[in-house]
Structures are given as C-alpha cells and as structure tokens.
Amino acid sequence: MFRFQSIKDYHTTLIAEQVTCIQAVEFYLNQIKQHQNLNAFLEIFSEEAMATANALDAARKQGAPLGKLHGVVVGIKDVLCYKDHKVSAASKILENYTAVYSATAVQKLVDEGAIIIGRQNCDEFAMGSSNENSAYGPVKNALDNTRVPGGSSGGSAVSIQAQLCMISIGSDTGGSVRQPADFCGVIGLKPSYGRISRYGLIAYASSFDQIGIFSNTVADVAIVLEVMAGADAFDSTVSNKAVPAYSEAIHQQAAPKKIAYFKETLEHPGLDPEIKSTIIRYLEKLKQEGYTVEAIDFSLLTYLVPTYYVLTTAEASSNLSRFDGIKFGHRTKDALGDLTELYKKSRTEGFGDEVQRRILLGTFVLSAGYFDAYFTKAQQVRQKLVDLTTKLFSTYAILVSPTVPTTAFKLGANNHTPTEMFLADIYTVYANLVGIPAISIPLFKHSNGMPFGLQVMSSEFNETGLLCFAEKAMSSKQ
Ligand code: GLN
C-alpha cells in the first residue's frame, strides 16, 4: 500500500520505480472517499489529478528533471484561486463562481509539479475558529468526530491529520493555520507578512492575511515555503527579499538558543491548566539542554484580541463590499424595488451570520463618529506592539507560547457566544498584528486524548531560524 513519509522519501521511491504518481493519487482519492464524513473537501478534482499524475509519470520515465514538488498531492483551502476551478470562500455568495486566474502561490506549486487534488472546506471568508461557519457544513476532527478541527482552515488541517493529501495550503489572518494545526496534531506555518504573494487569495483583512502551509514534517514545510515565497509583480505588499534555501538550512544550521516567553500568556486564567504545566515543563527541559529561556513582562496581552477584531473587521467591511450581487456571485431573485434593495437582499441572502456580524462591526468602527475611538486607537496599539516586538527580537531569537488556550472543543459548544470564540485567538493574533512568522508544532498530548502544540515565533523574515528551531524540537520529540 502507498505510504507517504516526506517529499524527499517519496521522490526517492518514485525514482527507484517503487511507486508512481498515479498510485499516490489513487491512494488519496480513496482516502478522501473513505473519510467523506469529515467534510474536509468541497470539491475533488479527480480526473484532472489523475491526468496530471499520468503526465508526470510519463515525463519522469523519459528522464525529465523532477520539479521540487513533482507529484506532490496538494489540497488548497477554498479561498485560493485556481484558474478555471470553482472557488467560493465557503460562502453562498460565491457559489458556482469560477476563478478567472490562479493565485501566484498556487501557480508556483503547479509549476514545480504539484498535483492539486481539490479545494478544502473552511469557515466562510476565513472568519472563524471552528469551521462551523462554512455555508457547506462543518468539518469534523478526525481523531474525535464530536469535536471541531479548528478554523478557519479546518478542512486543510484535517486533510493532513487523516492523510487525505500530502500538503495543504491554507490562509492565516489571526491564527487560521496554526489553531487548526494545534487542534489536529499537525504542523502549521504562517510565514511573515509579505513572504508569500497574496495575489489570488480572497481577501479577509489585507494587512493581516498570509498564505500558510500544513504538513507532518518541518522538512516538507520548508520545501513548500521555498517554492511559494518571493517577489510578485501582482502584489505590491510582497517582499523582494531573496528566498533562502530553507530546506537546506534546517539540516545545516543550529537552532537559535535565546528564547523568550510572555509571562502573562502562561498566567492567563483561560489557559487549560494541563497545557500550562506541560509547556512549563517543556521550557525547563529546554533550559537543561542549554537554551536560554526567559520570561518577559507583556502588559498588552488583553488588548490583542480587541485590537485584532477592530482592525480586521474594518478591513473586511471594505474588502467584502465588492460582493454586491452584481459583479460577483449570488443575486437575489426577488428585489422588486431599487438598486439598494437588490444589494441588501443579495448580501443578506448570500452572507452567513458571522460574516454579516463582522461587516457590521467593521462598518461601525469606521463610521465618522467612532473612527477615532476605535480604528485610530487600534492602529496606535498595533504600532506599540510593533515597537515592542522589534525591541524583543534585538535580544531574543525565538518567542514561544501555547498556540491555543484549550484543546479542540465539541462541535456546537461555542456557537452561541461569539466573544468566547474570539478569545480563543488570544495567542495567535499577535503574530499577524506585527507581521512576524509563527508555527504551531504538535509536541504534546492532553490527558483528554487530544493533541496540542507549541507556538514558536521569530522576527520578521527569520523563517530560517524558526524552521531550524521547529526541526530540532520535532526531531527530539521521538
Ligand atoms: N479565528 C480568527 C478569526 O476568526 C482567525 C481567522 C483567520 O486567521 N483567517 O478571525
């Protein structure tokens, strides 16, 4: 039977003719079928994936050089445009919309020989922490079907957890890659803001959004990041910085040794006591291994979630104004009055509750009478956080915290209290507010049987240091 360990190992077996891309695709198509109840995929590109696999097998047999992602079976979150394929942001408003171009990141994957197997379920417009906000039904955690997989990239995380593809690509505006990675026991990386082009990623909050990667190994995350990162004429916010050879660095460079953590993150009353004690024990172990681990005072912790929600909803209200029932997607059938009624009805029918809540909130914080009290204030807090972060990383190389305060909760448990759900983002939104890279690595298991991760952050564009640390931590886990 086909078994996937890592891209490197897969390529070795392909070259040795022990396996084919066709066999890999067949294996995953079968896995997806067996696990349909998880609702991880919204659409499978079966025939196309088989045809691509066939072409790759033929090219390889004729001696063509292997792309970095030759035959790698990839699932993409339903917010990434892939030309001539549907993309809906898990929303009714974009039902049956077909992408007219490919996201730069997706195109780069395809150019290196990746096989895109389908689009993955997520929270509507990437807004949520449980994948229960999808217009196409919730996704289930593969380890315990009564629990959520996390969100918003829930389908992408579960796809790695349940072996439905080799790599998943998600997006992370406030934790949407790291939080579901934590809940599902897989690796989830959010690179620095501007490391990967956002062109072709359906926008939620443009100054926060970043494409991220799910995998079971740091080595594979490094290869995929190397492929997707880099300058792009279509995104003026993407960095021109050269892309380091991350996949080589993780084997050649030592892990950074100076680690900080915010004292308040571990003292937070909402943090599960077992997660707290496990992480404290882990930090002790790092000290014994020769790392410097120091506690830093961080009085702004409780400001993070409010700042994040003021700024992201403001940006969302602007970004989502384009979905008006005329240019894109759903248009109401029964607007008898004027144009305003057409807009209102189309948007009311097309957007789910959470998306409507955020558009309203964002419009409110941007409105004339409240702009200074909310939006300007939040921008000031953001600037303070950026300054503090620059200072922190002039002394330390790594910042660690829990990824999420709890393990995966039960489906339906948080449905009626949006603020409780928002508070679960307390540890992840910081990296997006200040633009630094962050990864969740699945190091731990709770006595309730669920996995949880350690969140590791580093300074802007120091993905190399971050991945070196993560690789060391993962390899000493076994
Ligand atoms: N849970 C956060 C939110 O609901 C994060 C979402 C994301 O990163 N896309 O906004």
PDB file of C-alpha atoms in Angstrom, residues 42-158:
ATOM      1  CA  LEU A  42     -15.770  20.857  -1.020  1.00  0.00           C
ATOM      2  CA  GLU A  43     -14.702  19.546  -4.409  1.00  0.00           C
ATOM      3  CA  ILE A  44     -12.286  16.900  -5.659  1.00  0.00           C
ATOM      4  CA  PHE A  45     -10.507  17.362  -8.988  1.00  0.00           C
ATOM      5  CA  SER A  46     -10.263  13.568  -9.546  1.00  0.00           C
ATOM      6  CA  GLU A  47      -9.950  13.273 -13.305  1.00  0.00           C
ATOM      7  CA  GLU A  48      -7.626  16.203 -13.613  1.00  0.00           C
ATOM      8  CA  ALA A  49      -5.411  14.927 -10.789  1.00  0.00           C
ATOM      9  CA  MET A  50      -5.185  11.508 -12.458  1.00  0.00           C
ATOM     10  CA  ALA A  51      -4.321  13.104 -15.814  1.00  0.00           C
ATOM     11  CA  THR A  52      -1.594  15.264 -14.255  1.00  0.00           C
ATOM     12  CA  ALA A  53      -0.191  12.239 -12.411  1.00  0.00           C
ATOM     13  CA  ASN A  54      -0.117  10.298 -15.665  1.00  0.00           C
ATOM     14  CA  ALA A  55       1.732  13.084 -17.459  1.00  0.00           C
ATOM     15  CA  LEU A  56       4.245  13.400 -14.612  1.00  0.00           C
ATOM     16  CA  ASP A  57       4.891   9.638 -14.579  1.00  0.00           C
ATOM     17  CA  ALA A  58       5.469   9.663 -18.330  1.00  0.00           C
ATOM     18  CA  ALA A  59       7.813  12.666 -18.175  1.00  0.00           C
ATOM     19  CA  ARG A  60       9.821  11.126 -15.336  1.00  0.00           C
ATOM     20  CA  LYS A  61      10.205   7.844 -17.185  1.00  0.00           C
ATOM     21  CA  GLN A  62      11.607   9.761 -20.138  1.00  0.00           C
ATOM     22  CA  GLY A  63      14.239  11.275 -17.888  1.00  0.00           C
ATOM     23  CA  ALA A  64      12.769  14.765 -17.467  1.00  0.00           C
ATOM     24  CA  PRO A  65      14.158  16.529 -14.372  1.00  0.00           C
ATOM     25  CA  LEU A  66      11.887  16.431 -11.325  1.00  0.00           C
ATOM     26  CA  GLY A  67      10.329  19.667 -10.140  1.00  0.00           C
ATOM     27  CA  LYS A  68      10.706  20.381  -6.432  1.00  0.00           C
ATOM     28  CA  LEU A  69       7.111  19.275  -5.908  1.00  0.00           C
ATOM     29  CA  HIS A  70       6.963  16.599  -8.591  1.00  0.00           C
ATOM     30  CA  GLY A  71       3.839  14.524  -7.992  1.00  0.00           C
ATOM     31  CA  VAL A  72       3.186  16.064  -4.578  1.00  0.00           C
ATOM     32  CA  VAL A  73      -0.538  15.821  -3.874  1.00  0.00           C
ATOM     33  CA  VAL A  74      -1.776  19.162  -2.528  1.00  0.00           C
ATOM     34  CA  GLY A  75      -5.149  20.338  -1.214  1.00  0.00           C
ATOM     35  CA  ILE A  76      -5.972  24.054  -1.299  1.00  0.00           C
ATOM     36  CA  LYS A  77      -8.271  25.988   1.011  1.00  0.00           C
ATOM     37  CA  ASP A  78     -11.354  27.326  -0.752  1.00  0.00           C
ATOM     38  CA  VAL A  79     -10.078  30.909  -0.639  1.00  0.00           C
ATOM     39  CA  LEU A  80      -7.284  30.347  -3.169  1.00  0.00           C
ATOM     40  CA  CYS A  81      -7.995  30.975  -6.821  1.00  0.00           C
ATOM     41  CA  TYR A  82      -7.077  28.217  -9.249  1.00  0.00           C
ATOM     42  CA  LYS A  83      -7.883  29.191 -12.820  1.00  0.00           C
ATOM     43  CA  ASP A  84     -10.982  27.575 -14.312  1.00  0.00           C
ATOM     44  CA  HIS A  85     -11.878  25.926 -10.995  1.00  0.00           C
ATOM     45  CA  LYS A  86     -14.612  26.950  -8.625  1.00  0.00           C
ATOM     46  CA  VAL A  87     -13.725  28.999  -5.570  1.00  0.00           C
ATOM     47  CA  SER A  88     -16.396  30.014  -3.047  1.00  0.00           C
ATOM     48  CA  ALA A  89     -14.697  31.071   0.223  1.00  0.00           C
ATOM     49  CA  ALA A  90     -17.165  28.516   1.678  1.00  0.00           C
ATOM     50  CA  SER A  91     -19.880  31.135   1.109  1.00  0.00           C
ATOM     51  CA  LYS A  92     -23.252  31.029  -0.631  1.00  0.00           C
ATOM     52  CA  ILE A  93     -22.468  34.401  -2.126  1.00  0.00           C
ATOM     53  CA  LEU A  94     -19.744  32.892  -4.321  1.00  0.00           C
ATOM     54  CA  GLU A  95     -21.485  29.597  -5.037  1.00  0.00           C
ATOM     55  CA  ASN A  96     -20.618  28.462  -8.564  1.00  0.00           C
ATOM     56  CA  TYR A  97     -18.096  31.249  -9.076  1.00  0.00           C
ATOM     57  CA  THR A  98     -15.171  30.138 -11.238  1.00  0.00           C
ATOM     58  CA  ALA A  99     -11.688  31.621 -10.805  1.00  0.00           C
ATOM     59  CA  VAL A 100     -10.504  33.570 -13.823  1.00  0.00           C
ATOM     60  CA  TYR A 101      -6.831  33.378 -12.844  1.00  0.00           C
ATOM     61  CA  SER A 102      -4.619  31.378 -10.487  1.00  0.00           C
ATOM     62  CA  ALA A 103      -3.181  32.704  -7.256  1.00  0.00           C
ATOM     63  CA  THR A 104       0.561  33.240  -7.659  1.00  0.00           C
ATOM     64  CA  ALA A 105       1.224  30.772  -4.819  1.00  0.00           C
ATOM     65  CA  VAL A 106      -0.927  28.092  -6.481  1.00  0.00           C
ATOM     66  CA  GLN A 107       0.709  28.692  -9.865  1.00  0.00           C
ATOM     67  CA  LYS A 108       4.149  28.292  -8.302  1.00  0.00           C
ATOM     68  CA  LEU A 109       3.112  24.928  -6.826  1.00  0.00           C
ATOM     69  CA  VAL A 110       1.803  23.737 -10.173  1.00  0.00           C
ATOM     70  CA  ASP A 111       4.942  24.945 -11.965  1.00  0.00           C
ATOM     71  CA  GLU A 112       7.037  22.725  -9.688  1.00  0.00           C
ATOM     72  CA  GLY A 113       4.943  19.654 -10.493  1.00  0.00           C
ATOM     73  CA  ALA A 114       2.370  19.638  -7.680  1.00  0.00           C
ATOM     74  CA  ILE A 115      -0.941  17.872  -8.258  1.00  0.00           C
ATOM     75  CA  ILE A 116      -3.874  19.887  -6.910  1.00  0.00           C
ATOM     76  CA  ILE A 117      -6.384  17.326  -5.681  1.00  0.00           C
ATOM     77  CA  GLY A 118      -9.219  19.592  -4.609  1.00  0.00           C
ATOM     78  CA  ARG A 119     -10.465  22.572  -2.647  1.00  0.00           C
ATOM     79  CA  GLN A 120     -10.877  22.340   1.078  1.00  0.00           C
ATOM     80  CA  ASN A 121     -13.732  23.392   3.347  1.00  0.00           C
ATOM     81  CA  CYS A 122     -13.174  26.336   5.714  1.00  0.00           C
ATOM     82  CA  ASP A 123     -15.047  28.992   7.668  1.00  0.00           C
ATOM     83  CA  GLU A 124     -16.883  31.417   5.390  1.00  0.00           C
ATOM     84  CA  PHE A 125     -14.419  34.047   4.136  1.00  0.00           C
ATOM     85  CA  ALA A 126     -11.894  32.588   6.620  1.00  0.00           C
ATOM     86  CA  MET A 127     -13.824  34.052   9.554  1.00  0.00           C
ATOM     87  CA  GLY A 128     -13.968  31.657  12.455  1.00  0.00           C
ATOM     88  CA  SER A 129     -12.111  29.316  14.758  1.00  0.00           C
ATOM     89  CA  SER A 130     -14.075  26.082  14.442  1.00  0.00           C
ATOM     90  CA  ASN A 131     -15.009  25.600  10.787  1.00  0.00           C
ATOM     91  CA  GLU A 132     -18.664  25.737  11.835  1.00  0.00           C
ATOM     92  CA  ASN A 133     -19.195  28.941   9.817  1.00  0.00           C
ATOM     93  CA  SER A 134     -18.933  27.204   6.444  1.00  0.00           C
ATOM     94  CA  ALA A 135     -22.044  27.519   4.270  1.00  0.00           C
ATOM     95  CA  TYR A 136     -21.371  23.896   3.273  1.00  0.00           C
ATOM     96  CA  GLY A 137     -21.461  22.310   6.728  1.00  0.00           C
ATOM     97  CA  PRO A 138     -18.895  21.903   9.477  1.00  0.00           C
ATOM     98  CA  VAL A 139     -15.683  19.883   9.239  1.00  0.00           C
ATOM     99  CA  LYS A 140     -15.051  17.219  11.885  1.00  0.00           C
ATOM    100  CA  ASN A 141     -11.872  16.474  13.786  1.00  0.00           C
ATOM    101  CA  ALA A 142     -10.621  13.094  12.524  1.00  0.00           C
ATOM    102  CA  LEU A 143      -9.438  12.000  15.964  1.00  0.00           C
ATOM    103  CA  ASP A 144     -12.816  12.615  17.602  1.00  0.00           C
ATOM    104  CA  ASN A 145     -15.759  13.293  15.294  1.00  0.00           C
ATOM    105  CA  THR A 146     -17.675  15.082  18.039  1.00  0.00           C
ATOM    106  CA  ARG A 147     -15.011  17.789  18.162  1.00  0.00           C
ATOM    107  CA  VAL A 148     -14.158  20.665  15.845  1.00  0.00           C
ATOM    108  CA  PRO A 149     -10.961  20.675  13.779  1.00  0.00           C
ATOM    109  CA  GLY A 150     -10.399  24.370  14.480  1.00  0.00           C
ATOM    110  CA  GLY A 151     -10.652  27.089  11.896  1.00  0.00           C
ATOM    111  CA  SER A 152     -10.762  28.754   9.657  1.00  0.00           C
ATOM    112  CA  SER A 153      -8.589  26.328   7.635  1.00  0.00           C
ATOM    113  CA  GLY A 154     -10.251  23.283   9.254  1.00  0.00           C
ATOM    114  CA  GLY A 155     -10.542  21.198   6.076  1.00  0.00           C
ATOM    115  CA  SER A 156      -6.872  21.782   5.310  1.00  0.00           C
ATOM    116  CA  ALA A 157      -5.718  20.686   8.776  1.00  0.00           C
ATOM    117  CA  VAL A 158      -7.943  17.595   8.840  1.00  0.00           C
TER     118      VAL A 158
END
